[in-house]
């Protein structure tokens, strides 16, 4: 698995690691803060407790005259770990007694004295900056009536008890805890992220990579590959469905290939059949011309009205029909590579109409031209395309020989209302519409097949040849009809040779 920044694996691992980091980080920070506050509270309470206890001890010691014991208690408490300051100063701030004997007679700290003089005395306060936090408390020992047995009445305060407890040790422990917690948090994030990544890789990334790999090989045309995901989860089911899809695809492809082979074989057979037909037609054409000529000579030997002459005329008519069939057959089988040149479909159709107007059905027909003036010149074999429209127009005239009403329209691009063809600016199109009897639904699918005809003298090769020519031009033809109302043939040709 490549560790690509845009991969699913990377995104999921990153998201999970971030969420874990936030959760662990936040919980560690909160725990640390709570611990720190609790340690602060505990020191504050200890400071209050110690100060009050000492005050009472002083009072009792003084009342009972056990000054020596009092001093010893002071000394013992002052030496306890964490007791930073233990002293008594007078109203002027001069130290009367201290656990550190060297301080006696000196002035107490300014802050302690200031707190004593303020209304906030008797509440713990943080000492001046000593590099670590400490909690101090100043507590005056008032000159109560029972003290006045020994002390003068005018004195208000006998002394001020000044106690400071250091938090240095506690802070060290908190710092140690903080480092410990940070290390555990880091370790937890690394381990959980690692574990999640391994699970993600095993249960998501690997199956997805297998799916992608198989999809790519299917895309490249290899339909024999299968996804191997054995888990029963959603990805496993996806893999199974995908395998099933490939199996069906491969079956369909095999079916198409078989069909294609059959088509090729058929086309091959048709081609050889065409060649054979062309050969035979060629062989027949010349003797037929000879026989026709001889019949013509013979016919002139007999006077008009002679039954022998009528038989010969009938023979000649049949030979003419045979000759037409041979001509169509030769045209059909002749595979002519189109000779492309630029021309406008409007001009080519006009040439066809000129020819058509020379024959009796053409003369009887009403022909309407609706040509698009913007018709571009396109690459085409003009003779072949002329053949296409000649076939279509002749078919229309033959469908209603008595006087057909024919409309020919051209469009410089496929109009949006043309059925089954997307509005497409890449093709020009032309339609030939007649008002003949139309083509029944069961026949319209067969009219482009070679030799399909409903006409007595028809060869059934016109429309199949038309389709063949359009194929060679990368165009196509469609037919639509409403029985009793007429038929419409549409021809589509590419503007630019494909
Ligand atoms: P042919 O004209 O020799 O019969 P085609 O291939 O040109 O051969 O036409 C095949 C058949 O299609 C015709 O016999 C006819 O039944 C049908 N057909 C073609 N054009 C029309 C049309 N405009 N109206 C009715 N039927 C048509």
Tab-separated table of N, CA, C and O and ligand atoms in Angstrom, residues 395-396 398-399 434 438-439 447 452-455 458-464 487 489, ligand 1:
chain	number	residue	atom	x	y	z
A	395	UNK	N	-37.863	5.210	-56.467
A	395	UNK	CA	-38.738	4.381	-55.631
A	395	UNK	C	-40.024	5.134	-55.295
A	395	UNK	O	-41.119	4.569	-55.332
A	396	UNK	N	-39.867	6.418	-54.936
A	396	UNK	CA	-41.040	7.211	-54.568
A	396	UNK	C	-41.986	7.343	-55.757
A	396	UNK	O	-43.206	7.165	-55.625
A	398	UNK	N	-42.182	5.372	-58.341
A	398	UNK	CA	-42.764	4.062	-58.672
A	398	UNK	C	-43.848	3.677	-57.670
A	398	UNK	O	-44.762	2.921	-57.979
A	399	UNK	N	-43.751	4.210	-56.408
A	399	UNK	CA	-44.767	3.889	-55.405
A	399	UNK	C	-46.104	4.521	-55.779
A	399	UNK	O	-47.163	4.001	-55.425
A	434	UNK	N	-42.700	10.953	-49.868
A	434	UNK	CA	-43.714	10.826	-50.921
A	434	UNK	C	-45.080	10.636	-50.297
A	434	UNK	O	-45.191	10.459	-49.081
A	438	UNK	N	-47.036	3.904	-48.844
A	438	UNK	CA	-46.265	3.654	-47.622
A	438	UNK	C	-45.745	2.228	-47.566
A	438	UNK	O	-45.982	1.422	-48.472
A	439	UNK	N	-45.039	1.908	-46.474
A	439	UNK	CA	-44.435	0.563	-46.340
A	439	UNK	C	-45.001	-0.070	-45.057
A	439	UNK	O	-44.894	0.519	-43.987
A	447	UNK	N	-36.567	-3.872	-46.139
A	447	UNK	CA	-36.359	-3.206	-47.436
A	447	UNK	C	-34.907	-2.963	-47.796
A	447	UNK	O	-34.573	-2.790	-48.964
A	452	UNK	N	-34.732	-7.934	-51.683
A	452	UNK	CA	-36.107	-7.794	-51.188
A	452	UNK	C	-36.825	-6.791	-52.084
A	452	UNK	O	-36.409	-5.638	-52.216
A	453	UNK	N	-37.899	-7.267	-52.705
A	453	UNK	CA	-38.674	-6.367	-53.571
A	453	UNK	C	-40.143	-6.752	-53.534
A	453	UNK	O	-40.495	-7.909	-53.291
A	454	UNK	N	-41.003	-5.752	-53.722
A	454	UNK	CA	-42.435	-6.048	-53.828
A	454	UNK	C	-42.904	-5.727	-55.243
A	454	UNK	O	-44.078	-5.762	-55.541
A	455	UNK	N	-41.922	-5.364	-56.087
A	455	UNK	CA	-42.295	-4.966	-57.453
A	455	UNK	C	-42.109	-6.137	-58.409
A	455	UNK	O	-41.160	-6.901	-58.256
A	458	UNK	N	-38.938	-5.517	-60.137
A	458	UNK	CA	-37.877	-5.005	-59.245
A	458	UNK	C	-36.760	-6.013	-59.045
A	458	UNK	O	-36.933	-7.212	-59.256
A	459	UNK	N	-35.586	-5.515	-58.662
A	459	UNK	CA	-34.467	-6.418	-58.372
A	459	UNK	C	-34.225	-6.508	-56.865
A	459	UNK	O	-33.536	-7.420	-56.385
A	460	UNK	N	-34.729	-5.528	-56.117
A	460	UNK	CA	-34.518	-5.527	-54.656
A	460	UNK	C	-33.084	-5.189	-54.289
A	460	UNK	O	-32.634	-5.484	-53.180
A	461	UNK	N	-32.380	-4.513	-55.235
A	461	UNK	CA	-30.979	-4.196	-54.937
A	461	UNK	C	-30.746	-2.698	-54.705
A	461	UNK	O	-29.718	-2.305	-54.164
A	462	UNK	N	-31.738	-1.868	-55.055
A	462	UNK	CA	-31.575	-0.398	-54.985
A	462	UNK	C	-31.239	0.087	-53.575
A	462	UNK	O	-30.219	0.764	-53.363
A	463	UNK	N	-32.093	-0.265	-52.605
A	463	UNK	CA	-31.879	0.271	-51.251
A	463	UNK	C	-30.650	-0.343	-50.576
A	463	UNK	O	-29.963	0.329	-49.817
A	464	UNK	N	-30.365	-1.617	-50.872
A	464	UNK	CA	-29.180	-2.207	-50.230
A	464	UNK	C	-27.917	-1.569	-50.792
A	464	UNK	O	-26.948	-1.341	-50.075
A	487	UNK	N	-44.127	7.568	-47.442
A	487	UNK	CA	-42.896	7.134	-46.772
A	487	UNK	C	-41.884	8.266	-46.796
A	487	UNK	O	-41.918	9.125	-47.682
A	489	UNK	N	-37.634	8.835	-46.408
A	489	UNK	CA	-36.279	8.297	-46.267
A	489	UNK	C	-35.366	9.459	-45.897
A	489	UNK	O	-35.481	10.532	-46.482
B	1	LIG	P1	-36.668	-2.354	-55.899
B	1	LIG	O1	-36.993	-0.947	-56.165
B	1	LIG	O2	-35.967	-3.021	-57.051
B	1	LIG	O3	-37.826	-3.160	-55.406
B	1	LIG	P2	-35.340	-1.394	-53.622
B	1	LIG	O4	-34.266	-1.986	-52.780
B	1	LIG	O5	-35.083	-0.055	-54.155
B	1	LIG	O6	-35.610	-2.435	-54.728
B	1	LIG	O7	-36.670	-1.372	-52.796
B	1	LIG	C1	-37.057	-2.449	-52.004
B	1	LIG	C2	-38.506	-2.365	-51.655
B	1	LIG	O8	-38.738	-1.315	-50.752
B	1	LIG	C3	-39.411	-2.025	-52.807
B	1	LIG	O9	-39.741	-3.177	-53.553
B	1	LIG	C4	-40.635	-1.477	-52.086
B	1	LIG	O10	-41.452	-2.521	-51.580
B	1	LIG	C5	-40.033	-0.797	-50.896
B	1	LIG	N1	-39.957	0.667	-51.099
B	1	LIG	C6	-38.864	1.374	-51.370
B	1	LIG	N2	-39.169	2.695	-51.443
B	1	LIG	C7	-40.495	2.807	-51.233
B	1	LIG	C8	-41.432	3.921	-51.201
B	1	LIG	N3	-41.032	5.176	-51.378
B	1	LIG	N4	-42.711	3.648	-50.896
B	1	LIG	C9	-43.142	2.382	-50.722
B	1	LIG	N5	-42.315	1.297	-50.748
B	1	LIG	C10	-41.018	1.513	-51.012
